[in-house]
Short mmCIF file of C-alpha atoms and ligand atoms in Angstrom, two decimals:
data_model
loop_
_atom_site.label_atom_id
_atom_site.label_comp_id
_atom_site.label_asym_id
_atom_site.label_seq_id
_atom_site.Cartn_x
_atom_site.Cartn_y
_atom_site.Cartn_z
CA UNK A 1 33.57 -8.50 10.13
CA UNK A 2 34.55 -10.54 13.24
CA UNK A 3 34.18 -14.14 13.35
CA UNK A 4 31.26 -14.44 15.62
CA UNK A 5 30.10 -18.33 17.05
CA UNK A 6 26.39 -18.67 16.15
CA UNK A 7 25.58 -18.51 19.43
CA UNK A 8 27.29 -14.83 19.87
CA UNK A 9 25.30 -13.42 16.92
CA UNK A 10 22.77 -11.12 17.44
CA UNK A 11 19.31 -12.96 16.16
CA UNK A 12 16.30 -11.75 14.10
CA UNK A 13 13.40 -13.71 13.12
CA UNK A 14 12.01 -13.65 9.77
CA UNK A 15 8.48 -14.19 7.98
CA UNK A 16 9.54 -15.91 4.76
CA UNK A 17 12.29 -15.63 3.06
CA UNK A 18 13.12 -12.63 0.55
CA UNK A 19 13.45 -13.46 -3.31
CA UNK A 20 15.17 -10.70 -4.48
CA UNK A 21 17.94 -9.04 -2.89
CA UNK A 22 19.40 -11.88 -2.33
CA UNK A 23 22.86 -11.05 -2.03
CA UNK A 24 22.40 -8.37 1.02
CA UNK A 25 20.47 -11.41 2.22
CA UNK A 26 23.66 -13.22 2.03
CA UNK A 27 25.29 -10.98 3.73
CA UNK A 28 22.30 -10.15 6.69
CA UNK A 29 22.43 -14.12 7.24
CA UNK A 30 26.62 -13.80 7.76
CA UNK A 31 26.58 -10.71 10.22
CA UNK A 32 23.59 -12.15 12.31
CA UNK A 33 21.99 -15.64 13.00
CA UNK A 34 18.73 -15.75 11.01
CA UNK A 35 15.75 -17.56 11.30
CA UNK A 36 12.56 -17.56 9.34
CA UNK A 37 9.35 -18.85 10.03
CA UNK A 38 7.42 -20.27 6.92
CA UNK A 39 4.40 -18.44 5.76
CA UNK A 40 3.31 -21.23 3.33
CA UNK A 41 -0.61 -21.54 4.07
CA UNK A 42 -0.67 -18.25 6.46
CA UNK A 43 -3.60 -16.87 5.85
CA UNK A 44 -4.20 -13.78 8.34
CA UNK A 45 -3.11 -12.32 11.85
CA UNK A 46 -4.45 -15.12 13.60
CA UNK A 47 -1.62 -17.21 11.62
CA UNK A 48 1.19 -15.14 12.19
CA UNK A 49 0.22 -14.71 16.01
CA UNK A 50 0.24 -18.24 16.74
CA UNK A 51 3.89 -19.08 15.20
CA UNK A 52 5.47 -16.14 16.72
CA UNK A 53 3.89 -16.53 20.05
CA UNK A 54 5.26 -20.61 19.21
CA UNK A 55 8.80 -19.29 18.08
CA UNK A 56 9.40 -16.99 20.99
CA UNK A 57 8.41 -19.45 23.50
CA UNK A 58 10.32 -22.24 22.11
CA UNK A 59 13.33 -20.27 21.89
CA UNK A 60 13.04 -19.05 25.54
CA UNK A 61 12.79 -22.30 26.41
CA UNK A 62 15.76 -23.21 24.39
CA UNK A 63 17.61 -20.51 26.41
CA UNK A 64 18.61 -19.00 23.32
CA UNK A 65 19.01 -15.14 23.70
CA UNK A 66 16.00 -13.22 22.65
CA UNK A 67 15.50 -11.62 18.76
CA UNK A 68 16.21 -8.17 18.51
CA UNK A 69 14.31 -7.84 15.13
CA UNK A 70 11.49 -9.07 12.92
CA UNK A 71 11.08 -8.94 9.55
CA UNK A 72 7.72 -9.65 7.70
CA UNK A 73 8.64 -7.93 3.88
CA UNK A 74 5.42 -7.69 2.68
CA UNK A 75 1.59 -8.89 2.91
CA UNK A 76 0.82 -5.97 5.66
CA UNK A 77 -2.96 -5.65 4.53
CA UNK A 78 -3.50 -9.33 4.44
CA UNK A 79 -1.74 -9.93 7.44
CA UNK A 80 -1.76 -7.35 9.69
CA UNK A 81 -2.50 -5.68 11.85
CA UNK A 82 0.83 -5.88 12.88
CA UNK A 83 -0.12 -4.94 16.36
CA UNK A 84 0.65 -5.65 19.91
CA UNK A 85 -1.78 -8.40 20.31
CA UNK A 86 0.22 -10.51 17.81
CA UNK A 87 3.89 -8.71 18.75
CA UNK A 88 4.13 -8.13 22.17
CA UNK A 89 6.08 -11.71 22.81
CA UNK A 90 8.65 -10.42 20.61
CA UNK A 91 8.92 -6.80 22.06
CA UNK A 92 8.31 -8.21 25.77
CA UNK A 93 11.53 -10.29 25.22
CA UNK A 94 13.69 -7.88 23.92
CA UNK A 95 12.81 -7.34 20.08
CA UNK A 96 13.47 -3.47 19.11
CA UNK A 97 13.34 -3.58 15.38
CA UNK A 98 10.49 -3.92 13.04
CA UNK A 99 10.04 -3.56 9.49
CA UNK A 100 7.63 -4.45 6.44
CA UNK A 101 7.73 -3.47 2.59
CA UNK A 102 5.62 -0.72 1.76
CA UNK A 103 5.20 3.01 2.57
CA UNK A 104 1.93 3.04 4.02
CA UNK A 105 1.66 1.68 7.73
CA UNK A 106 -1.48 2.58 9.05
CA UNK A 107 -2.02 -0.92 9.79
CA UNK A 108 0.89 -1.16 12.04
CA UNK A 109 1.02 -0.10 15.50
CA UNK A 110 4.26 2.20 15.41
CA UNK A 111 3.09 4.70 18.29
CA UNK A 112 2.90 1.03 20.41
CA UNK A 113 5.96 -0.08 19.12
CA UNK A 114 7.79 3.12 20.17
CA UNK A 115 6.39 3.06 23.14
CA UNK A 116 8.30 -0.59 23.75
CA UNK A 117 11.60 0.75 22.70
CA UNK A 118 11.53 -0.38 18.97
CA UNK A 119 11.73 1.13 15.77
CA UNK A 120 9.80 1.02 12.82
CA UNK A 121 11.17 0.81 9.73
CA UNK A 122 9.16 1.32 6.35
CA UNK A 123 10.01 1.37 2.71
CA UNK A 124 9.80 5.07 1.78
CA UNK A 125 10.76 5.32 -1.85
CA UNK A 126 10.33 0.83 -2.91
CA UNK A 127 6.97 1.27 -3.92
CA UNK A 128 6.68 4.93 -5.92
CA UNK A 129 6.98 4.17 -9.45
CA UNK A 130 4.89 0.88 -9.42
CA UNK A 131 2.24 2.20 -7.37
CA UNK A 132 1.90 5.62 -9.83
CA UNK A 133 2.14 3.30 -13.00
CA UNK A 134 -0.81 1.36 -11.16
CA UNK A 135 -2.48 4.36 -10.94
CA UNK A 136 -1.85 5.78 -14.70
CA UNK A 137 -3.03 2.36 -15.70
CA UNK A 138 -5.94 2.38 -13.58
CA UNK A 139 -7.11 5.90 -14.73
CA UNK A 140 -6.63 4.82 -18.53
CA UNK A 141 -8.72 1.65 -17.30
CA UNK A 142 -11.61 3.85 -15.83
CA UNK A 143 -11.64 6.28 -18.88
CA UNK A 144 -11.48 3.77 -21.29
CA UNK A 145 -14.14 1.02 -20.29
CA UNK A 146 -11.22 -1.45 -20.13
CA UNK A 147 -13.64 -3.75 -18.07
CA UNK A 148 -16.45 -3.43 -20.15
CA UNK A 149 -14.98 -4.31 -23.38
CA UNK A 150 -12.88 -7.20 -21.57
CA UNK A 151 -16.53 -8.34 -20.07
CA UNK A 152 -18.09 -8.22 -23.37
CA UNK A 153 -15.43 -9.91 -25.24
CA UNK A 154 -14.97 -12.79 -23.13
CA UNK A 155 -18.82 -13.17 -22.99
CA UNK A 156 -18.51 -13.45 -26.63
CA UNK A 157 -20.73 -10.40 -26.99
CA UNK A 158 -17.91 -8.17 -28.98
CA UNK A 159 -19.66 -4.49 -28.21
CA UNK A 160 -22.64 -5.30 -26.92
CA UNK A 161 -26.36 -4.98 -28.33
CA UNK A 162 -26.88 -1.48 -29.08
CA UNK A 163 -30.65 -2.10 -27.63
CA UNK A 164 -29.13 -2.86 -24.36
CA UNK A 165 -27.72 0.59 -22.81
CA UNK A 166 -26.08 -0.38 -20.01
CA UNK A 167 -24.15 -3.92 -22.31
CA UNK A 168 -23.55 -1.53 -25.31
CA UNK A 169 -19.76 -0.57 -25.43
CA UNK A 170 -19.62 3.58 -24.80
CA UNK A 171 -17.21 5.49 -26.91
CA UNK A 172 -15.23 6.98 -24.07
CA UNK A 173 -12.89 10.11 -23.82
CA UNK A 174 -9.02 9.68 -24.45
CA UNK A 175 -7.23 11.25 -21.14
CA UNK A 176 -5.71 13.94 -23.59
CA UNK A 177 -7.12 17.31 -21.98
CA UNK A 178 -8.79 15.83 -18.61
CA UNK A 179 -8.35 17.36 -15.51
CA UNK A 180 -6.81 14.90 -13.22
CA UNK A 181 -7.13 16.15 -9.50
CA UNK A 182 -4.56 14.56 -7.24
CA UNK A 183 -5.14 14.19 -3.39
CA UNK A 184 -1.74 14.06 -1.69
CA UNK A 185 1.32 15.22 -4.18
CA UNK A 186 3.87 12.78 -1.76
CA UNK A 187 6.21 10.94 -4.25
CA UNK A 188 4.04 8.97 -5.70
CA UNK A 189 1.56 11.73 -6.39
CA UNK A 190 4.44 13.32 -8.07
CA UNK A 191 5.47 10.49 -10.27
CA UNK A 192 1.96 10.18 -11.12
CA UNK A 193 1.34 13.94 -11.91
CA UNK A 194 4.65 13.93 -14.43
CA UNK A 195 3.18 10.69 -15.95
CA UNK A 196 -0.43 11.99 -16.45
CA UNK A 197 1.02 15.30 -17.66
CA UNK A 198 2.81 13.32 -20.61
CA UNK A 199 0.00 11.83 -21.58
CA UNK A 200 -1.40 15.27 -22.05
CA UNK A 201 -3.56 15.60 -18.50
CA UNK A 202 -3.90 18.55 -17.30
CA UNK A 203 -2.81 18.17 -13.58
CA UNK A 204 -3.92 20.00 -10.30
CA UNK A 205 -3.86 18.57 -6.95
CA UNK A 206 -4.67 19.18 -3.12
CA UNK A 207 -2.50 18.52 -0.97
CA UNK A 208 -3.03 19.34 3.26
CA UNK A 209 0.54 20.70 3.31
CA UNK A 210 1.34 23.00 -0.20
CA UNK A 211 4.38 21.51 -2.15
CA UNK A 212 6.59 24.21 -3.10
CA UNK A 213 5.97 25.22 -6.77
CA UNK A 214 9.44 24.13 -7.81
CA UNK A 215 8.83 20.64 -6.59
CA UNK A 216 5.36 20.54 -7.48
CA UNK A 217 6.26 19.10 -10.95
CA UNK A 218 4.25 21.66 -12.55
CA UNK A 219 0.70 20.30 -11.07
CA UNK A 220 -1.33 23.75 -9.81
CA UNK A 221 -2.55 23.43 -6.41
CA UNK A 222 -6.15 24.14 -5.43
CA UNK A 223 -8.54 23.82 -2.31
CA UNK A 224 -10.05 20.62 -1.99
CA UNK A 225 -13.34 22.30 -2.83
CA UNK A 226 -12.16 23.54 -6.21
CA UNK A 227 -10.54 19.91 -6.76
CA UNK A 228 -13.90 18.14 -6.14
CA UNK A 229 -15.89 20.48 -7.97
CA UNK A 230 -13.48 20.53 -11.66
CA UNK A 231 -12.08 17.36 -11.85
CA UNK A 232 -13.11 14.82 -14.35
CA UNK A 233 -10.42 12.24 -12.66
CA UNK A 234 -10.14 12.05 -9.24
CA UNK A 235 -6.98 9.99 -7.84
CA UNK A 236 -6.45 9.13 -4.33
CA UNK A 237 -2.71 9.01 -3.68
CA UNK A 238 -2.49 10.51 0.25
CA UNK A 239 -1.62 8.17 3.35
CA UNK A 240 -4.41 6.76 5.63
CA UNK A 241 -5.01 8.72 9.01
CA UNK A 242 -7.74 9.73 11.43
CA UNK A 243 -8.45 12.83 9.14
CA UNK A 244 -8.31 10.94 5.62
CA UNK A 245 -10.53 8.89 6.72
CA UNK A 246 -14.12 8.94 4.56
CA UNK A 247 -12.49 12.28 3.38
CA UNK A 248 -14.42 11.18 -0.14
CA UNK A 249 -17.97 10.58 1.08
CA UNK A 250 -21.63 11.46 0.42
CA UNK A 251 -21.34 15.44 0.22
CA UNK A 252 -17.50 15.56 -1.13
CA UNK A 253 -19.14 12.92 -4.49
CA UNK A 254 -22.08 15.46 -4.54
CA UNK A 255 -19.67 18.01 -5.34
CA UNK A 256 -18.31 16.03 -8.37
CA UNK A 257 -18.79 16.71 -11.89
CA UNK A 258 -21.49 14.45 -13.06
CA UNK A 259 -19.70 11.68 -14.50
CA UNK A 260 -16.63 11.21 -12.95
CA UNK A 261 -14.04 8.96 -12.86
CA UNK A 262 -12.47 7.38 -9.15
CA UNK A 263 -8.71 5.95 -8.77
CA UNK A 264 -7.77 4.77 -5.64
CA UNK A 265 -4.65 2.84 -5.50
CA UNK A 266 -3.82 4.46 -2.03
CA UNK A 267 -6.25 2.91 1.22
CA UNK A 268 -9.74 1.88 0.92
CA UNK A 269 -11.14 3.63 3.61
CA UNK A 270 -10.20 7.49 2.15
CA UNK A 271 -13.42 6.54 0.38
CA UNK A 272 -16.37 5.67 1.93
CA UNK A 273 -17.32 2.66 0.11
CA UNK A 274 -21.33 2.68 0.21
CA UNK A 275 -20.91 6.40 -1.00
CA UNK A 276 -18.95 5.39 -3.77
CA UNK A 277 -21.18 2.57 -4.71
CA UNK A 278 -24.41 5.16 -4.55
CA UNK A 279 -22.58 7.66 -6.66
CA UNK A 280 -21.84 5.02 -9.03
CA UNK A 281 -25.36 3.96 -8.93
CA UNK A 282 -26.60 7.77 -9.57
CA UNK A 283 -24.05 8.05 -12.10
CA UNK A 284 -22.49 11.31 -10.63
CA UNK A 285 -19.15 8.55 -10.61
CA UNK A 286 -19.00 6.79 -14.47
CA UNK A 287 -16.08 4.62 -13.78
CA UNK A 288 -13.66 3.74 -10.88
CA UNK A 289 -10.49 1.66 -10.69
CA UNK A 290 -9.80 0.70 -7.57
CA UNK A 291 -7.15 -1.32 -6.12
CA UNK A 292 -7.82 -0.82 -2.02
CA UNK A 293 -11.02 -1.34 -0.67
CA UNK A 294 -12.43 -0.60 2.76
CA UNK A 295 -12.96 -3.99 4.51
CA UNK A 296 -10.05 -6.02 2.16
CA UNK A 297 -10.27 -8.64 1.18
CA UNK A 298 -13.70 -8.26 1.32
CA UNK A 299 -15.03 -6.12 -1.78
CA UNK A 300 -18.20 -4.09 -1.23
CA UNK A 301 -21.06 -6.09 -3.30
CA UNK A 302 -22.52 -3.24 -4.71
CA UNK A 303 -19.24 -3.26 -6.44
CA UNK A 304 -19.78 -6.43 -7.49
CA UNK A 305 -23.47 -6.20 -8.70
CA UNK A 306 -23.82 -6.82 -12.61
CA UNK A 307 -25.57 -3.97 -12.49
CA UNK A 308 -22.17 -1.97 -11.82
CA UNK A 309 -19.25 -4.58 -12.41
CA UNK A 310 -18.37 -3.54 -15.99
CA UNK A 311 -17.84 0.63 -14.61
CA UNK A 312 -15.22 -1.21 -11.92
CA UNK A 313 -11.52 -2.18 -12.51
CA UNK A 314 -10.50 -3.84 -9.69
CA UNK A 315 -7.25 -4.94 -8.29
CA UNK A 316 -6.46 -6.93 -5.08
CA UNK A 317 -3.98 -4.17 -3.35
CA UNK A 318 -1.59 -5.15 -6.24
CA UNK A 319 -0.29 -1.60 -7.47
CA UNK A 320 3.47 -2.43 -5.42
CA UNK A 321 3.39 -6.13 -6.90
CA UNK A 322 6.25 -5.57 -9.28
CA UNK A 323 9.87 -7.21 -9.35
CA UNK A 324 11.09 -3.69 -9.03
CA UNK A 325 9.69 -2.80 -6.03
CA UNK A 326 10.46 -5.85 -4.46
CA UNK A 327 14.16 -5.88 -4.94
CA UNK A 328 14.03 -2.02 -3.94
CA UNK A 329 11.83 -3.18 -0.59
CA UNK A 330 14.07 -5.68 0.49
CA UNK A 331 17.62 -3.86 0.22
CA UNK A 332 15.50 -1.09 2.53
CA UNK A 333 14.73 -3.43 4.88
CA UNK A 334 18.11 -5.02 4.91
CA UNK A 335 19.55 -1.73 5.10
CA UNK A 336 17.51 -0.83 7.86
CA UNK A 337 18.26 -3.33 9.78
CA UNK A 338 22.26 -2.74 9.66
CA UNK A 339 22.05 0.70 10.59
CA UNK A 340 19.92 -0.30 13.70
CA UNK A 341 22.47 -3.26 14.37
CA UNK A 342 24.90 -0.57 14.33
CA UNK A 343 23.46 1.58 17.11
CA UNK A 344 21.81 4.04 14.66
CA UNK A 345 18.70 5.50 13.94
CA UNK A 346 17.69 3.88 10.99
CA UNK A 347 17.39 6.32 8.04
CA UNK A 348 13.36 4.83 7.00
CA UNK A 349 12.08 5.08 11.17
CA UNK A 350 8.78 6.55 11.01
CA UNK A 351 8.67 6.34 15.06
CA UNK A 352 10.65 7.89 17.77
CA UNK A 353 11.76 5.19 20.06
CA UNK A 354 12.51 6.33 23.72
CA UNK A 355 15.99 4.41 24.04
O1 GLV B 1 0.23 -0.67 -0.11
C1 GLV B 1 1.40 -0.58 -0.30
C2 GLV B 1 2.24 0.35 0.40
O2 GLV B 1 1.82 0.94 1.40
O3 GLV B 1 3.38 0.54 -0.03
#
């Protein structure tokens, strides 16, 4: 590597600091000049607008030469959009490299970005295995009552008066034998689909584009009619767009076996929230773990109605929270970011950049 002066070395701007792969770190912060912006106390997109709009101008009027790329790891849902309304300073001076942990970025304006030049770079594969284990664990959650025993425990109530229908702890079915209907077999579908199998599941899913049966890891694929209509666990595991959108809603939960049971651990708004809440109500849904919601951080109060609470795991967008995934999200980022330093098109771009 040539001995560049700081001043010669090509810049990018951070949003914390990374904790894991700290050695490519090491390495990013020798090949370029580095600078982070602390996120202590940031709170939304309001936040992170203000101290970039603060950072770019103060380095203009440093005369320093502009950051070619910006870094945010991870916190897209609570932070973002990540959007032209809080980028455009960087992408107006220069900045054509982007990149967040995660594999979802619906909440990221990538067309926009493209459209200034710059890539975006996601974290394809980081999050697969945490995010299906999230989802095993949510479905064993749902099936099992997990919150209503916890609730009942804690409340010092051990099962629950057997007077009391809705307190009274239900003997629920083991997963061994369910039909779990996938939507979306993309890797983490996949990873899920092996995991449910081993745990004796019987697996079909719908997917918009058929996986070909020798990468289909043995799950049988089936309209999205037939899915609705035999499952008796339904997991959400496709990406967020204009046509996912509410693709669960009033008529799709009418469809539904009476009884049951929701996993989302993909976006909130594949399910429309109020229908889910009315189907829980009904009790056409039994139980639901959820760990996206439409409006986050806000949580739909039907959800949160004693009335319903104990049928609900909940999880605040935490299914890619692991140490695994972290380390994995970083060295994708960092690796990103070398191949686009290197006049490449970075391997994770999910945008074509007219260059
Ligand atoms: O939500 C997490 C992700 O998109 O990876």
């Amino acid at each position: 590597m040539a001995n560049l002066r700081v001043q010669d070395k090509r810049r990018v701007l951070l949003l914390g600091t990374p904790s894991y792969a700290l050695s490519e770190y090491e390495d990013i912060c020798k090949r370029y000049f580095v600078q982070s912006i602390s996120r202590d106390g940031f709170k939304n997109h309001k936040d992170v607008t203000e101290a970039i709009a603060r950072e770019v101008s103060q380095a203009t009027a440093a005369g320093e030469q502009p950051y070619v790329g910006f870094i945010w790891f991870f916190d897209t849902s609570r932070l973002g959009p990540f959007d032209e309304s809080m980028l455009h300073p960087l992408t107006d001076s220069g900045c054509r490299f982007f990149s967040g942990g995660g594999a979802g970025y619906d909440d990221i304006e990538t067309q926009w970005m493209a459209s200034q030049g710059a890539y975006y770079c996601n974290t394809p594969t980081a999050v697969t295995i945490s995010t299906a284990n999230a989802a095993l664990m949510l479905i064993f959650a749902a099936t099992r009552a997990i919150t209503h025993g916890d609730t009942s425990t804690k409340a010092g109530k051990w099962r629950g008066d057997q007077a009391v229908p809705e307190e009274f702890l239900p003997i629920v079915p083991d997963v061994e034998g369910l039909k779990l209907g996938i939507i979306g077999l993309g890797a983490i579908g996949k990873a899920l689909s092996v995991r449910a199998q081993a745990c004796g599941m019987e697996v079909m899913y719908y997917a918009r584009n058929r996986v070909p049966d020798s990468e289909s890891t043995s799950a049988t694929y089936v309209s999205m009619d037939e899915l609705l209509v035999s499952s008796d666990v339904i997991s959400v595991n496709c990406p967020l767009t204009p046509e996912t959108r509410h693709l669960l809603g009033p008529v799709e939960f009418a469809k539904m076996k009476t009884g049951v049971f929701i996993v989302n651990t993909a976006r909130g708004p594949i399910i429309d929230e109020e229908a889910l809440v009315a189907a829980l109500r009904s009790g056409k849904v039994l139980r639901a773990g959820l760990d996206v919601f439409e409006r986050e951080p806000i949580v739909h109060p039907g959800l949160l109605d004693p009335a319903l609470s104990r049928r609900v795991t909940l999880q605040p967008h935490a299914a890619a929270r692991t140490h695994q995934s972290f380390m994995k999200a970083e060295g994708q980022i960092f690796k990103s970011l070398k191949e686009f330093m290197r006049g490449e098109r970075p391997e994770y771009a999910v945008n074509h950049p007219k260059i």
